[in-house]
Amino acid sequence: MFKPREVPESGHGGPPAGAAALTHALIHSPEPETAWPARIIALRDDWLYRLQRYDLAPDLAEDIGSRRWFRGLGTMLGLALCALSFWPDFTAITAPPAMPLDARQRDEFRSQTIAPLALGGDSGARMGPSALVVPLQSAPERALVQVTATLGQGDSFAHVLQRAGVGAGDAARVEGMVAGVVPLGDLLPGTQVDITLGRRDAAAQGRPLERIAFRARFDLNLAIERAPVGFLMKPQPITVDTTPLRIRGTVGSSLYRSARAAGAPIEAIQQYLQVLDQHLSLDSAVEPGDTFDMVVAYKRSGSGEVQVGELLYAGVERGGRPQAQLLRWGSDGQFFEASGMGAHRTGLIMPVVGRITSTYGARRHPILGYTRMHAGVDFGAAYGSPIYAVGDGVVSFAGWHGGHGNYVRLEHGGGFGTGYGHMSRIAVGAGGRVRAGQVIGYVGSTGLSTGPHLHYELYKGGATVNPLSVRFTVSNQVDQKELAAFKARLAALRSVQPGAALVSLAPRQATVALASGREIDKLGSD
């Protein structure tokens, strides 16, 4: 099996040492009984040689885009598809139980497990009827059926009753009675109606309506009951307290967080910030340590419900002295500054709270790079700062205006007009009327602008003039009676004690609950 191989021994002289080695015949000698024919062996060797020379998996990082590279890409995709075809199935494999179970035992185990109802879960074992159980031919019906129906969006009151099982005739009569007390359009979606249906004479007939009760208004419950002849309506007024909610507190690092910490509703805080933002700069006019003051319309019913209304008063104080006293006044719900109500003043009204960065006249344009006429005054201000109308007027243009970006133009009469450019957002529409001091947009950097600022222009007879050379006269003169009513309203709101609207209504609530006919109100009074 071994034959000597002459290999010199390392580090010694003399004749070479003998080493054992396998001969080629011993390595490749096939077994006689499993030897293949010579032709098949030669064909096999030939194909093995060809496959060894055929480059099926080249390096895809080399010769990208060549035929060799695409051949390698095809090999990779083919192997990936082959691997995905053998992707295992992750479905649960049901294992046989440790012991054989018949159908009865299987049901017993299933009834003791916890499973969703949708998958057949139940509680306790089910017992089949025995021979002692006698099926009933008929079962007596309930004398009264109590259901609760909900008024949906765009739903009619009669349809709600019919959907709950009330006959069409009874539903129409009840709807007419309700409409005589409360306009049906005033019923809010989501109103729940407690319905009591009586005994029916035959199985094929509908149940007669015996009674309904629901909350018709914030201050009114309605109950309709069947009488010997027709139906009888029983209105049940609810005691409502309308004391406004006044909230005062000290401004910390954040006005919003300070107001929330003082217990102000989120809707009231949002209105308060919007009103202040329209009349002063929140970044500079309100500082930590100032006192915020807000009065909100507030309703409380004797049954415990609460409605938060609109903001009535917004104030800011610094060192005990008012910085802003804004009162909602008039049919359009505008806010007026108490110090300016009834005042008459003439002067330059700043269109934005900021500083002048470029005046009227010739200058080198920062973007175009050459000298040309600068037809207005630029005011540097923070992005999003409110922009005010400098006088009463009509909006003649509101939209995109070339290099001005978002642009608004006002016509004030007498040949005068003003323009406001580079706005981030426009707050008025063309054709509308605006008052002096009204917010018409917000500072931005649209159009040919290098940063947030307001480009303010003044027109006289269609030509631009220096805006700083004209003084607008603003008159807030009002009727003496209206001015007296304004001051009385302001004094009344400022006299409300903070938290007065949160005093308990428990005595009045108990009285209303005893007079109420709704079962839920009776339960709430226990």
Coordinates of N, CA and C in Angstrom, one line a residue, residues 300-438:
R300 N -73.4 76.2 33.5 CA -73.4 74.9 34.2 C -74.9 74.6 34.5
S301 N -75.3 73.4 34.3 CA -76.6 73.0 34.5 C -76.7 72.3 35.9
G302 N -77.9 72.3 36.4 CA -78.1 71.6 37.7 C -77.9 70.1 37.7
S303 N -77.9 69.5 36.5 CA -77.6 68.1 36.4 C -76.1 67.8 36.2
G304 N -75.3 68.8 36.2 CA -73.8 68.6 36.2 C -73.1 68.9 34.9
E305 N -73.8 69.1 33.8 CA -73.2 69.4 32.5 C -72.6 70.8 32.5
V306 N -71.5 71.0 31.7 CA -70.8 72.2 31.6 C -70.6 72.6 30.1
Q307 N -70.8 73.8 29.8 CA -70.6 74.4 28.4 C -69.6 75.5 28.5
V308 N -68.5 75.4 27.8 CA -67.5 76.5 27.7 C -67.8 77.3 26.5
G309 N -68.0 78.6 26.6 CA -68.4 79.4 25.5 C -67.2 80.2 25.0
E310 N -67.4 81.3 24.3 CA -66.4 82.1 23.7 C -65.7 83.1 24.7
L311 N -64.5 83.5 24.3 CA -63.8 84.4 25.2 C -64.5 85.8 25.2
L312 N -64.7 86.4 26.4 CA -65.4 87.7 26.6 C -64.4 88.8 26.8
Y313 N -63.3 88.5 27.5 CA -62.3 89.5 27.9 C -61.0 88.9 28.0
A314 N -60.0 89.7 27.5 CA -58.6 89.3 27.5 C -57.8 90.5 28.0
G315 N -57.0 90.2 29.1 CA -56.2 91.3 29.7 C -54.8 90.8 30.1
V316 N -53.9 91.8 30.1 CA -52.5 91.6 30.6 C -52.2 92.7 31.5
E317 N -51.6 92.4 32.7 CA -51.2 93.4 33.6 C -49.7 93.2 34.0
R318 N -49.0 94.4 34.2 CA -47.6 94.3 34.6 C -47.4 95.3 35.7
G319 N -47.0 94.8 36.9 CA -46.8 95.6 38.0 C -48.1 96.3 38.5
G320 N -49.3 95.6 38.3 CA -50.5 96.1 38.8 C -51.2 97.1 37.8
R321 N -50.5 97.4 36.7 CA -51.1 98.3 35.8 C -51.4 97.6 34.5
P322 N -52.6 97.8 33.9 CA -53.0 97.1 32.7 C -52.2 97.4 31.5
Q323 N -51.7 96.4 30.8 CA -51.1 96.6 29.5 C -52.0 96.4 28.3
A324 N -53.1 95.6 28.5 CA -54.1 95.4 27.5 C -55.4 95.0 28.2
Q325 N -56.5 95.7 27.7 CA -57.8 95.4 28.2 C -58.7 95.2 26.9
L326 N -58.9 94.0 26.5 CA -59.6 93.8 25.2 C -61.0 93.1 25.6
L327 N -62.0 93.8 25.1 CA -63.4 93.3 25.3 C -64.1 93.0 24.0
R328 N -64.8 91.8 24.0 CA -65.6 91.5 22.9 C -66.8 92.4 22.9
W329 N -67.1 93.0 21.7 CA -68.2 94.0 21.7 C -68.7 94.0 20.2
G330 N -70.0 94.2 20.2 CA -70.7 94.3 18.9 C -71.2 93.0 18.3
S331 N -72.0 93.1 17.3 CA -72.7 91.9 16.7 C -71.7 91.0 16.0
D332 N -70.6 91.6 15.5 CA -69.6 90.8 14.7 C -68.5 90.2 15.6
G333 N -68.6 90.4 16.9 CA -67.7 89.7 17.9 C -66.3 90.3 17.8
Q334 N -66.1 91.5 17.4 CA -64.7 92.1 17.4 C -64.3 92.5 18.8
F335 N -62.9 92.5 19.0 CA -62.4 92.9 20.3 C -61.9 94.3 20.2
F336 N -62.2 95.1 21.2 CA -61.8 96.5 21.3 C -61.0 96.8 22.5
E337 N -59.9 97.6 22.3 CA -59.1 98.0 23.5 C -59.9 99.0 24.3
A338 N -60.0 98.8 25.6 CA -60.7 99.7 26.4 C -60.2 101.2 26.4
S339 N -58.9 101.3 26.3 CA -58.3 102.6 26.3 C -58.6 103.4 25.0
G340 N -58.8 102.7 23.9 CA -59.0 103.4 22.7 C -60.5 103.5 22.3
M341 N -61.4 102.9 23.1 CA -62.8 103.0 22.7 C -63.3 104.5 22.9
G342 N -63.8 105.1 21.9 CA -64.3 106.5 22.0 C -63.2 107.5 21.8
A343 N -61.9 107.1 21.5 CA -60.8 108.0 21.4 C -60.7 108.5 19.9
H344 N -60.1 109.7 19.8 CA -59.9 110.3 18.4 C -58.4 110.7 18.4
R345 N -57.7 110.0 17.5 CA -56.2 110.3 17.4 C -55.8 110.4 16.0
T346 N -54.7 111.1 15.8 CA -54.1 111.3 14.5 C -52.6 111.0 14.6
G347 N -52.0 110.3 13.7 CA -50.6 110.0 13.8 C -50.3 108.8 12.9
L348 N -49.0 108.4 13.0 CA -48.5 107.3 12.2 C -48.8 106.0 12.9
I349 N -49.6 105.2 12.2 CA -49.9 103.9 12.8 C -48.9 102.9 12.2
M350 N -48.2 102.2 13.1 CA -47.2 101.2 12.6 C -48.0 100.0 12.1
P351 N -47.6 99.5 10.9 CA -48.3 98.3 10.4 C -47.9 97.0 11.0
V352 N -46.7 97.1 11.7 CA -46.2 95.9 12.3 C -45.3 96.3 13.5
V353 N -45.2 95.4 14.5 CA -44.3 95.7 15.6 C -42.9 95.3 15.2
G354 N -42.1 96.3 14.9 CA -40.7 96.0 14.5 C -39.9 97.2 14.3
R355 N -38.8 97.1 13.6 CA -37.9 98.3 13.4 C -37.8 98.5 11.9
I356 N -37.5 99.8 11.5 CA -37.3 100.1 10.1 C -35.9 99.7 9.7
T357 N -35.8 98.9 8.6 CA -34.6 98.4 8.1 C -34.2 99.0 6.8
S358 N -35.1 99.6 6.1 CA -34.8 100.2 4.8 C -35.9 101.3 4.6
T359 N -35.5 102.5 4.2 CA -36.4 103.6 4.0 C -36.7 103.8 2.5
Y360 N -37.6 104.8 2.3 CA -38.1 105.1 1.0 C -37.0 105.8 0.2
G361 N -36.8 105.4 -1.1 CA -35.8 106.1 -1.9 C -34.9 105.1 -2.7
A362 N -34.0 105.7 -3.4 CA -33.1 104.8 -4.3 C -32.1 104.0 -3.4
R363 N -31.9 102.8 -3.7 CA -31.0 101.9 -3.0 C -30.5 100.8 -3.9
R364 N -29.5 100.1 -3.5 CA -28.9 99.0 -4.2 C -29.7 97.8 -3.8
H365 N -30.4 97.1 -4.7 CA -31.3 95.9 -4.3 C -30.4 94.8 -3.9
P366 N -30.7 94.2 -2.7 CA -29.9 93.1 -2.2 C -29.9 91.8 -3.0
I367 N -30.9 91.6 -3.9 CA -31.0 90.4 -4.7 C -30.6 90.7 -6.1
L368 N -31.2 91.7 -6.7 CA -30.9 92.0 -8.1 C -29.5 92.6 -8.3
G369 N -29.0 93.3 -7.3 CA -27.6 93.7 -7.4 C -27.4 95.1 -8.1
Y370 N -28.4 95.8 -8.4 CA -28.2 97.1 -9.0 C -29.1 98.1 -8.2
T371 N -28.8 99.4 -8.5 CA -29.5 100.5 -7.8 C -30.8 100.8 -8.5
R372 N -31.9 100.8 -7.7 CA -33.2 101.2 -8.2 C -34.0 101.8 -7.1
M373 N -35.2 102.3 -7.5 CA -36.1 103.0 -6.5 C -36.7 102.0 -5.6
H374 N -36.6 102.2 -4.3 CA -37.2 101.4 -3.3 C -38.5 102.2 -2.9
A375 N -39.6 101.7 -3.4 CA -40.9 102.4 -3.3 C -41.6 102.3 -2.0
G376 N -41.0 101.8 -1.0 CA -41.7 101.7 0.3 C -40.7 101.7 1.5
V377 N -41.2 101.3 2.6 CA -40.4 101.2 3.8 C -40.4 99.7 4.3
D378 N -39.3 99.2 4.7 CA -39.2 97.8 5.2 C -39.1 97.8 6.7
F379 N -39.9 96.9 7.3 CA -39.9 96.8 8.7 C -39.5 95.4 9.1
G380 N -38.4 95.3 9.8 CA -37.9 94.0 10.2 C -38.7 93.5 11.4
A381 N -39.2 92.2 11.3 CA -40.0 91.7 12.4 C -39.9 90.2 12.3
A382 N -40.3 89.6 13.4 CA -40.2 88.1 13.5 C -41.2 87.4 12.6
Y383 N -40.8 86.3 12.1 CA -41.6 85.5 11.1 C -43.0 85.2 11.8
G384 N -44.1 85.5 11.1 CA -45.4 85.2 11.7 C -46.0 86.3 12.5
S385 N -45.3 87.5 12.6 CA -45.8 88.6 13.4 C -47.1 89.2 12.7
P386 N -48.1 89.6 13.4 CA -49.3 90.1 12.8 C -49.0 91.5 12.1
I387 N -49.7 91.7 10.9 CA -49.6 92.9 10.2 C -51.0 93.6 10.3
Y388 N -51.0 94.9 10.6 CA -52.2 95.6 10.8 C -52.5 96.6 9.7
A389 N -53.8 96.8 9.5 CA -54.2 97.9 8.5 C -53.9 99.2 9.2
V390 N -53.3 100.2 8.5 CA -53.0 101.5 9.1 C -54.3 102.4 9.1
G391 N -55.3 102.0 8.4 CA -56.6 102.8 8.4 C -57.7 102.0 7.9
D392 N -58.9 102.5 8.1 CA -60.1 101.9 7.5 C -60.0 101.9 6.0
G393 N -60.5 100.8 5.4 CA -60.4 100.7 3.9 C -61.1 99.5 3.4
V394 N -60.9 99.3 2.0 CA -61.4 98.2 1.3 C -60.3 97.5 0.7
V395 N -60.3 96.1 0.7 CA -59.2 95.3 0.2 C -59.5 95.2 -1.3
S396 N -58.5 95.9 -2.1 CA -58.6 95.9 -3.6 C -57.9 94.7 -4.2
F397 N -56.9 94.2 -3.5 CA -56.1 93.0 -4.0 C -55.6 92.2 -2.8
A398 N -55.6 90.9 -2.9 CA -55.1 90.0 -1.9 C -54.7 88.7 -2.6
G399 N -53.4 88.5 -2.7 CA -52.9 87.3 -3.4 C -51.4 87.5 -3.8
W400 N -50.9 86.7 -4.7 CA -49.5 86.7 -5.1 C -49.3 87.9 -6.1
H401 N -48.3 88.6 -5.9 CA -48.0 89.8 -6.7 C -46.5 90.0 -7.1
G402 N -46.1 89.0 -7.9 CA -44.7 89.1 -8.4 C -43.7 89.1 -7.3
G403 N -42.7 90.1 -7.4 CA -41.7 90.2 -6.4 C -42.2 90.6 -5.0
H404 N -43.4 91.1 -4.9 CA -44.0 91.3 -3.6 C -44.4 90.1 -2.8
G405 N -44.5 89.0 -3.5 CA -44.9 87.7 -2.9 C -46.4 87.8 -2.5
N406 N -46.7 87.3 -1.4 CA -48.1 87.5 -0.9 C -48.3 88.9 -0.5
Y407 N -49.3 89.5 -1.1 CA -49.4 91.0 -1.1 C -50.9 91.4 -0.9
V408 N -51.1 92.4 -0.1 CA -52.5 93.0 0.1 C -52.4 94.5 -0.1
R409 N -53.4 95.0 -0.9 CA -53.5 96.4 -1.1 C -54.9 96.9 -0.6
L410 N -54.9 98.0 0.1 CA -56.1 98.6 0.7 C -56.3 100.0 0.1
E411 N -57.5 100.3 -0.2 CA -57.9 101.6 -0.7 C -58.7 102.4 0.5
H412 N -58.1 103.5 0.9 CA -58.6 104.2 2.0 C -59.5 105.4 1.7
G413 N -59.7 105.7 0.4 CA -60.5 106.9 0.0 C -59.6 108.1 -0.1
G414 N -60.1 109.1 -0.9 CA -59.3 110.3 -1.1 C -58.1 110.1 -1.9
G415 N -58.0 109.0 -2.7 CA -56.9 108.8 -3.5 C -55.7 108.1 -2.8
F416 N -55.9 107.7 -1.6 CA -54.8 107.1 -0.8 C -55.1 105.6 -0.8
G417 N -53.9 104.9 -0.8 CA -53.9 103.4 -0.7 C -52.7 102.9 -0.1
T418 N -52.7 101.8 0.5 CA -51.5 101.2 1.1 C -51.3 99.8 0.6
G419 N -50.0 99.3 0.6 CA -49.7 98.0 0.1 C -48.8 97.3 1.1
Y420 N -49.0 96.0 1.3 CA -48.2 95.2 2.3 C -47.7 93.9 1.6
G421 N -46.4 93.8 1.5 CA -45.8 92.7 0.8 C -45.0 91.7 1.6
H422 N -44.6 90.6 0.9 CA -43.8 89.5 1.5 C -44.5 88.8 2.6
M423 N -45.8 88.8 2.7 CA -46.5 88.1 3.8 C -46.3 86.6 3.7
S424 N -46.3 86.0 4.9 CA -46.3 84.5 4.9 C -47.7 83.9 4.7
R425 N -48.7 84.7 5.2 CA -50.1 84.3 5.1 C -51.0 85.5 5.1
I426 N -52.0 85.5 4.2 CA -53.0 86.6 4.1 C -54.2 86.2 4.9
A427 N -54.7 87.2 5.6 CA -55.8 87.0 6.5 C -57.1 87.7 6.1
V428 N -57.1 88.3 4.9 CA -58.3 89.0 4.4 C -58.5 88.6 2.9
G429 N -59.7 88.9 2.4 CA -60.0 88.6 1.0 C -60.3 89.9 0.2
A430 N -60.1 89.8 -1.1 CA -60.4 90.9 -1.9 C -61.9 91.3 -1.9
G431 N -62.2 92.6 -1.8 CA -63.5 93.1 -1.7 C -64.0 93.3 -0.2
G432 N -63.3 92.8 0.7 CA -63.8 93.0 2.1 C -63.3 94.3 2.7
R433 N -64.0 94.7 3.7 CA -63.7 96.0 4.4 C -62.9 95.7 5.7
V434 N -62.0 96.5 6.0 CA -61.2 96.3 7.2 C -61.2 97.6 8.0
R435 N -60.9 97.5 9.3 CA -60.8 98.6 10.2 C -59.3 98.9 10.5
A436 N -59.1 100.1 10.9 CA -57.7 100.4 11.4 C -57.3 99.5 12.5
G437 N -56.1 98.9 12.4 CA -55.6 98.1 13.5 C -56.1 96.6 13.3
Q438 N -56.8 96.3 12.3 CA -57.3 94.9 12.1 C -56.1 94.1 11.4

